[in-house]
Coordinates of C-alpha atoms and ligand atoms in Angstrom, one line a residue:
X1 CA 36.6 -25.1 -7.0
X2 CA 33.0 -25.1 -7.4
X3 CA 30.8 -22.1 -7.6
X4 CA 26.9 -22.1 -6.8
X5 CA 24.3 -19.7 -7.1
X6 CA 20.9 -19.3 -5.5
X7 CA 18.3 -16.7 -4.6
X8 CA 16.2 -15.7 -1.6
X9 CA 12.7 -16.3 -1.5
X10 CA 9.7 -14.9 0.2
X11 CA 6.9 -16.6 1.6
X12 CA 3.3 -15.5 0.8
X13 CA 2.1 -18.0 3.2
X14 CA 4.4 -18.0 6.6
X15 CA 6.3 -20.1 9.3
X16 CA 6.7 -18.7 12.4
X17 CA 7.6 -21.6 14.9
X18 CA 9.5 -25.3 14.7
X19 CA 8.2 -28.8 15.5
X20 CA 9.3 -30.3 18.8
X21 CA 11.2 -33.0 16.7
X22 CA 14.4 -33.0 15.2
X23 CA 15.2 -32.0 11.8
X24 CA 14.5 -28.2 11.8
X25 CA 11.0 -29.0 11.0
X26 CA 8.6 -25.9 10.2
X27 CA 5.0 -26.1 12.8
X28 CA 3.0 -25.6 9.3
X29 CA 3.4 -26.0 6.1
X30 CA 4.3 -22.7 3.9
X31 CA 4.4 -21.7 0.3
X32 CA 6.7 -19.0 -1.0
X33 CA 7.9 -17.0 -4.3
X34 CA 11.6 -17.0 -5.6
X35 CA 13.2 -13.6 -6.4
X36 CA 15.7 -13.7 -9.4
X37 CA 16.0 -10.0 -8.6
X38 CA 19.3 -10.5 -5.4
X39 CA 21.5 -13.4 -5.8
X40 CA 24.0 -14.9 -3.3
X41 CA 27.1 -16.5 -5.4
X42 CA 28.9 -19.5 -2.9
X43 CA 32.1 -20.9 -3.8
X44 CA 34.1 -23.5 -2.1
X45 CA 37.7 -25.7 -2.9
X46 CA 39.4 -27.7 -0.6
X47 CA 42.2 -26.4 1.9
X48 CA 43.8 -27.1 5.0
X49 CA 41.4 -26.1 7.9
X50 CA 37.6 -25.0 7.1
X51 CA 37.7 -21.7 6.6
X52 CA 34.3 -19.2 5.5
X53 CA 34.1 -15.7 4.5
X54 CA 31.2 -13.8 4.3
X55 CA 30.8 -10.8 1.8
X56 CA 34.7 -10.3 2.1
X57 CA 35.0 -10.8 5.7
X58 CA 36.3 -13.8 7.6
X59 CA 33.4 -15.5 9.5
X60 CA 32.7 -18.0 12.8
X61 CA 29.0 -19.0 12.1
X62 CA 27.8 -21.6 14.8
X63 CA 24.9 -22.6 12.6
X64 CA 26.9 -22.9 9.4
X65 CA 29.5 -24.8 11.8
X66 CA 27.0 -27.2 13.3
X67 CA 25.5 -27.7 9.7
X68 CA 28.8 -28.8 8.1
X69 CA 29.5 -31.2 11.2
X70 CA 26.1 -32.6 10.4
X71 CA 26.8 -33.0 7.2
X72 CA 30.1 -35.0 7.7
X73 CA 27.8 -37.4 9.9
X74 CA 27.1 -38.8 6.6
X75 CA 29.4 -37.7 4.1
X76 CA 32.8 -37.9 3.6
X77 CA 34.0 -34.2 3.4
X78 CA 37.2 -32.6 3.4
X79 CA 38.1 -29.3 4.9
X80 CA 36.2 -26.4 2.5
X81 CA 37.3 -23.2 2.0
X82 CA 33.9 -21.4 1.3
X83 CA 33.4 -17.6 0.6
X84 CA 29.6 -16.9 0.0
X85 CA 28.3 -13.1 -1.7
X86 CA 25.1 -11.5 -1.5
X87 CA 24.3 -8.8 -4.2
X88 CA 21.4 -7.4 -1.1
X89 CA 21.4 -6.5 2.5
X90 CA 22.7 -9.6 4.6
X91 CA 21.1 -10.8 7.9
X92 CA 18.2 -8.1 7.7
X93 CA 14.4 -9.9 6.7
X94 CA 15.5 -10.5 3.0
X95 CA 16.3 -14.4 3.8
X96 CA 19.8 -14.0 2.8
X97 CA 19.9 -17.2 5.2
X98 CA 17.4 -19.2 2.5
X99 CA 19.8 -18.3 -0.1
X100 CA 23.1 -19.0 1.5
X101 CA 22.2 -22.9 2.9
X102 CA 20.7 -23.6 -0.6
X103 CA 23.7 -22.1 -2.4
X104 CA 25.8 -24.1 -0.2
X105 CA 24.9 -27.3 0.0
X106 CA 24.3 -27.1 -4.1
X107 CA 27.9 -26.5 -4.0
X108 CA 29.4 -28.9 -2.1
X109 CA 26.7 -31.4 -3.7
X110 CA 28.4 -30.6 -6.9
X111 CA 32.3 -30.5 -5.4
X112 CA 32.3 -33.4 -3.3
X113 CA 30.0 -35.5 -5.2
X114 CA 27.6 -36.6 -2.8
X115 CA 24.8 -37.5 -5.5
X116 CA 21.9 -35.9 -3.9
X117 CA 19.2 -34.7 -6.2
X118 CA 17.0 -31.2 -5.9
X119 CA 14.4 -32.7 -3.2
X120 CA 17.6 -33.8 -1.3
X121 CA 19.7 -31.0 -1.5
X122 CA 16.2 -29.0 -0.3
X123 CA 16.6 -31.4 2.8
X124 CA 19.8 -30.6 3.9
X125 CA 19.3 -26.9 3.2
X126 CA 16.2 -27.0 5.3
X127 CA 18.3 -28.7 8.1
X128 CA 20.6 -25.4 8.4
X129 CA 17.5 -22.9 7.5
X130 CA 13.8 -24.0 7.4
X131 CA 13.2 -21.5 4.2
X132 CA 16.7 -22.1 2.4
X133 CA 14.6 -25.6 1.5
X134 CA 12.6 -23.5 -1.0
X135 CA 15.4 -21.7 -2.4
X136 CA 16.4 -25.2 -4.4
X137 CA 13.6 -24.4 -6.6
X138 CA 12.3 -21.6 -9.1
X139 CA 9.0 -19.7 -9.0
X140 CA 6.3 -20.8 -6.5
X141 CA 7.3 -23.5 -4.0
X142 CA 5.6 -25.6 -1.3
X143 CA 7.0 -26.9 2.1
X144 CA 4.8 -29.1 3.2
X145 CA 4.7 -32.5 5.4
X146 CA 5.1 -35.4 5.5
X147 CA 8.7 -35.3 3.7
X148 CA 9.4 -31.9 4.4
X149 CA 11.5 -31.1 1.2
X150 CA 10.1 -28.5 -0.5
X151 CA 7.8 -28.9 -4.2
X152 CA 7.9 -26.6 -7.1
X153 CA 4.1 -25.7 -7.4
X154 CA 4.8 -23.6 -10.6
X155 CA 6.6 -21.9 -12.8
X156 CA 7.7 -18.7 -12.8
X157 CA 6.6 -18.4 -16.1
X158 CA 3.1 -19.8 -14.7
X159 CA 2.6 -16.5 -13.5
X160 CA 5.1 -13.8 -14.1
X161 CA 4.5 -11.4 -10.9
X162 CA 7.0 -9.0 -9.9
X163 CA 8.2 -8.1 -6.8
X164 CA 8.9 -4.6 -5.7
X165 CA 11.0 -4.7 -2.2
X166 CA 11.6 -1.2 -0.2
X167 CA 14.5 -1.3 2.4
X168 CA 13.9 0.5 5.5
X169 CA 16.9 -0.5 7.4
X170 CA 20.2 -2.1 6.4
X171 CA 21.0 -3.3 10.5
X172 CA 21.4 -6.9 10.5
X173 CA 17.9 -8.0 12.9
X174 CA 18.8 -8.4 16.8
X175 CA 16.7 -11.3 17.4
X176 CA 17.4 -13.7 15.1
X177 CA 14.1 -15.5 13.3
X178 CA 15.0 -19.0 15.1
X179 CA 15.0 -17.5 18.5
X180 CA 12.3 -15.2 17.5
X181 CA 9.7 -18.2 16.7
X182 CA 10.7 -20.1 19.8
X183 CA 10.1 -17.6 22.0
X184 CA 6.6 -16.7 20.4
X185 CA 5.6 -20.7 20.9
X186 CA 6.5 -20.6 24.3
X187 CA 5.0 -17.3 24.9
X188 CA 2.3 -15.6 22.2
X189 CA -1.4 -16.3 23.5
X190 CA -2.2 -16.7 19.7
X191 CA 0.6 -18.9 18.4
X192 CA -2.2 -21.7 18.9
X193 CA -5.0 -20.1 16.6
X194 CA -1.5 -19.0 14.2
X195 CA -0.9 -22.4 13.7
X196 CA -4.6 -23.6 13.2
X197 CA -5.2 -21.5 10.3
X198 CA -1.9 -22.5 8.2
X199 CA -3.7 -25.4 6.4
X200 CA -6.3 -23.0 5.1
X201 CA -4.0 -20.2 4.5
X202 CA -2.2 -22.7 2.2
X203 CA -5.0 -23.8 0.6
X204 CA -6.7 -20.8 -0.2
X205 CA -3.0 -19.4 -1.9
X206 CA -2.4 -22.6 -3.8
X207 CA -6.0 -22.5 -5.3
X208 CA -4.9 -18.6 -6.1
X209 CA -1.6 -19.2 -7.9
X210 CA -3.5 -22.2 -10.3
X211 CA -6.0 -20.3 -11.0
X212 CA -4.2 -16.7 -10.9
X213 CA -6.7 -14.8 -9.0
X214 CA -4.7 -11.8 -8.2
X215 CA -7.2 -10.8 -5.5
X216 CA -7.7 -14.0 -3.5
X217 CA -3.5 -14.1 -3.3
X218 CA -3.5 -10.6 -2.0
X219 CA -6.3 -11.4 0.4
X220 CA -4.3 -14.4 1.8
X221 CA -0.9 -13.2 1.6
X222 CA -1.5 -10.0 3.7
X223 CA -3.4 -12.0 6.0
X224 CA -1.0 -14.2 6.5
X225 CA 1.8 -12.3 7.0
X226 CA 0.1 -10.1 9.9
X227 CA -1.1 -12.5 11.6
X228 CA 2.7 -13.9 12.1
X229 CA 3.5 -10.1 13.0
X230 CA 0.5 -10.5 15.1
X231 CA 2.2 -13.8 17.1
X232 CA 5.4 -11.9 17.3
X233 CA 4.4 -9.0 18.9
X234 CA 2.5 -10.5 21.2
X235 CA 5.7 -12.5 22.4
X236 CA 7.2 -11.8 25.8
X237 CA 9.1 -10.0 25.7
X238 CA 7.4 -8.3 22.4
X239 CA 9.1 -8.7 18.8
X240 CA 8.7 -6.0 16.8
X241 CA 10.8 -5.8 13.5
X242 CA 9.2 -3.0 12.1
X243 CA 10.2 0.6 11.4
X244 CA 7.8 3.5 10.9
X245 CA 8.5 3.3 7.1
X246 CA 7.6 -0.1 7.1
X247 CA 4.3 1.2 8.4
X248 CA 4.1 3.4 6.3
X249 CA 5.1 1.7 3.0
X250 CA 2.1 -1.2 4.1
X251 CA -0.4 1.9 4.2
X252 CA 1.2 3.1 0.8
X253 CA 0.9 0.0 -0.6
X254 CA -3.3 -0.2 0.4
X255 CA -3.5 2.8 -1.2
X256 CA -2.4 2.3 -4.3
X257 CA -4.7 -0.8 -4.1
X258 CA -7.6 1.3 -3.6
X259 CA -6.2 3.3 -6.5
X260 CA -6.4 0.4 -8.8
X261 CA -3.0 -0.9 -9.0
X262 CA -2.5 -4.6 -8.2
X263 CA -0.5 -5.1 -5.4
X264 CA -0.1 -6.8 -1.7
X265 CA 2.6 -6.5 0.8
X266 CA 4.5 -9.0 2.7
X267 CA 7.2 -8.3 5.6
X268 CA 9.4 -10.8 7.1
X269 CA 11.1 -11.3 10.4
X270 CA 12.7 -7.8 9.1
X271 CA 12.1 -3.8 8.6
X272 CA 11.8 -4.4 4.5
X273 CA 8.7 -4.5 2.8
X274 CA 8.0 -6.6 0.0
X275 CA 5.0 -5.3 -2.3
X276 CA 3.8 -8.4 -4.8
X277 CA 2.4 -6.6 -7.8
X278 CA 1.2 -7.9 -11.6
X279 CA 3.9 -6.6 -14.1
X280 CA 1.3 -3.7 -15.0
X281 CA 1.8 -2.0 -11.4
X282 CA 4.9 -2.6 -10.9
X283 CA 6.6 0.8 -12.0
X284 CA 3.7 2.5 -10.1
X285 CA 4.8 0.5 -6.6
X286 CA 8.2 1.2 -7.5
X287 CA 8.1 4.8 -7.9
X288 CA 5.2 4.9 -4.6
X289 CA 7.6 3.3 -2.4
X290 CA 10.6 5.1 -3.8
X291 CA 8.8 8.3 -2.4
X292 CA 8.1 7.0 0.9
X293 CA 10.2 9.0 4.1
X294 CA 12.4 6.6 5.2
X295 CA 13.1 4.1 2.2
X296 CA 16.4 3.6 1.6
X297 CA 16.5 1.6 -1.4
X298 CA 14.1 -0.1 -3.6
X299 CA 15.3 -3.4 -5.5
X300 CA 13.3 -4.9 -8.1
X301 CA 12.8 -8.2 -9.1
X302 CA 10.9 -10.4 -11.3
X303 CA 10.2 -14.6 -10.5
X304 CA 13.9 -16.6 -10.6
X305 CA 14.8 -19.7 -11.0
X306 CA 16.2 -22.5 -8.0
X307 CA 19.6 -22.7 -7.0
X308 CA 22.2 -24.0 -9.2
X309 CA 25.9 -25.2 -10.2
X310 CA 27.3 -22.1 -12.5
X311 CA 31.1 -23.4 -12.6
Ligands
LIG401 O1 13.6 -20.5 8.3 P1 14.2 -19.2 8.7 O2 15.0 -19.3 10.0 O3 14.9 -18.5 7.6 O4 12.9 -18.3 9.1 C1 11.9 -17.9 8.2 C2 10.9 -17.0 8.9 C3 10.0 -16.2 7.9 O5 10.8 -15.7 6.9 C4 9.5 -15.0 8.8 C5 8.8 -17.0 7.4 C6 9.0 -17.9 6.3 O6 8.1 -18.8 6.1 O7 10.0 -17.7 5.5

């Protein structure tokens, strides 16, 4: 038996749509921050028939499925029993995908002793969830071409932010991100533009993390992020993942800008929002979103580390 840990991760700079090619291969390249703050803990062991239980509960997953047959295209891999936990909301826009494929394959790496190393691992995670390829590493991470395996840009303790993360909703998302994306490249009048700017979005955040220019992040984060909201809801039919406290937790979150505090938001394909703040704002977010109508929950979390065998 082999146990595996790995958190999700949220990008500051987004996907939102796949190459035509094979390999699950993002449209742009994307840059992202690891939360140490919700963990999912995978564990698999050999038994009879592949078996997969999800937070308790016995699970037919056609993408973990199709993963592990891809998988056994090149390795030699018996049947796994594999029960995977997540400590946070599963399934709803706080990538508990990311940090179940990078979990996973570190796992089985480790069990089956396939002899991959981090970059390769970040492969095959990528291969079952473009994002889970950033999970393999700690702090600030790249996904860029022409290898496609993601790059630790930093440490977290480059740059210690904290993240402050309000749930809205706990519903697992109807549309899932995959078929989300796909439908905003065949459909969103500005998924070309989208797509155009990624290589300066990326640039303009990577020059912001090495030189830690809190307002230049912020600036290209939030931009970032709605213009992907922008692509998704003008998809037809429109995507709209939002609920009015997501809303209203984004104008919270300006405010206490204005205020002084240093803080951005970022939302995924998901109701949660995500405010990145320096350590010194961070109990001001916290206790902001806390009093928001309509937020459920607030989890906090500082920078983590990649993914990891833990026994
Ligand atoms: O790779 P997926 O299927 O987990 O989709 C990720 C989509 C976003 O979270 C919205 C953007 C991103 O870059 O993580």
């Amino acid at each position: 038996m082999t146990t595996a840990q790995a958190h999700p991760n949220i990008a500051l700079v987004k996907y939102w749509g796949k190459q035509d090619s094979p390999g699950n291969l993002p449209a742009a390249q994307n840059l992202s921050i690891t939360l140490a703050g919700l963990t999912t803990t995978t564990r698999v062991s050999e038994a009879d028939d592949d078996g997969i239980w999800l937070n308790d509960k016995p699970t037919e997953d056609a993408k973990i499925s199709r993963w592990l047959a891809r998988l056994r295209g090149t390795f030699d891999i018996p049947p796994l029993h594999i029960t995977s936990h997540n400590d946070f909301p599963t399934s709803a826009g706080l990538a508990s995908s990311a940090s179940g494929f990078a979990a996973l394959i570190t796992a089985i790496n480790a069990h089956c002793q396939l002899g991959l190393n981090a970059e390769m691992c970040s492969e095959w995670a990528r291969m079952g969830s473009a994002s889970a390829a950033r999970s393999l590493f700690g702090g600030f991470v790249a996904l860029v071409p022409p290898l496609w395996q993601a790059v630790p840009l930093a440490m977290s303790a480059h740059w210690p932010l904290e993240v402050v993360v309000a749930v809205t909703s706990n519903e697992a998302k109807t549309v899932s991100s995959g078929a989300g994306m796909e439908r905003s490249r065949l459909t969103s009048p500005f998924y070309k533009t989208w797509l155009r700017d990624a290589a300066t979005d990326f640039a303009q955040a990577s020059q912001a993390i090495a030189a830690k220019d809190f307002g230049a992040l912020a600036t290209v984060a939030e931009s970032s992020c709605l213009k992907m909201h922008s692509v998704m809801l003008t998809s037809q039919p429109s995507l709209s993942y939002w609920t009015p406290a997501s809303i209203a937790c984004m104008d919270g979150v300006r405010s206490l800008r204005e205020e002084g505090q240093d803080v951005f938001f970022t939302v995924d394909a998901g109701p949660q929002i995500k405010a990145v703040c320096l350590p010194s704002s961070a109990d001001a977010v916290a206790a902001a979103l806390a009093a928001t109508p309509g937020v459920l929950q607030i989890i906090r979390s500082t920078l983590g580390e990649g993914a990891r065998v833990i026994g």
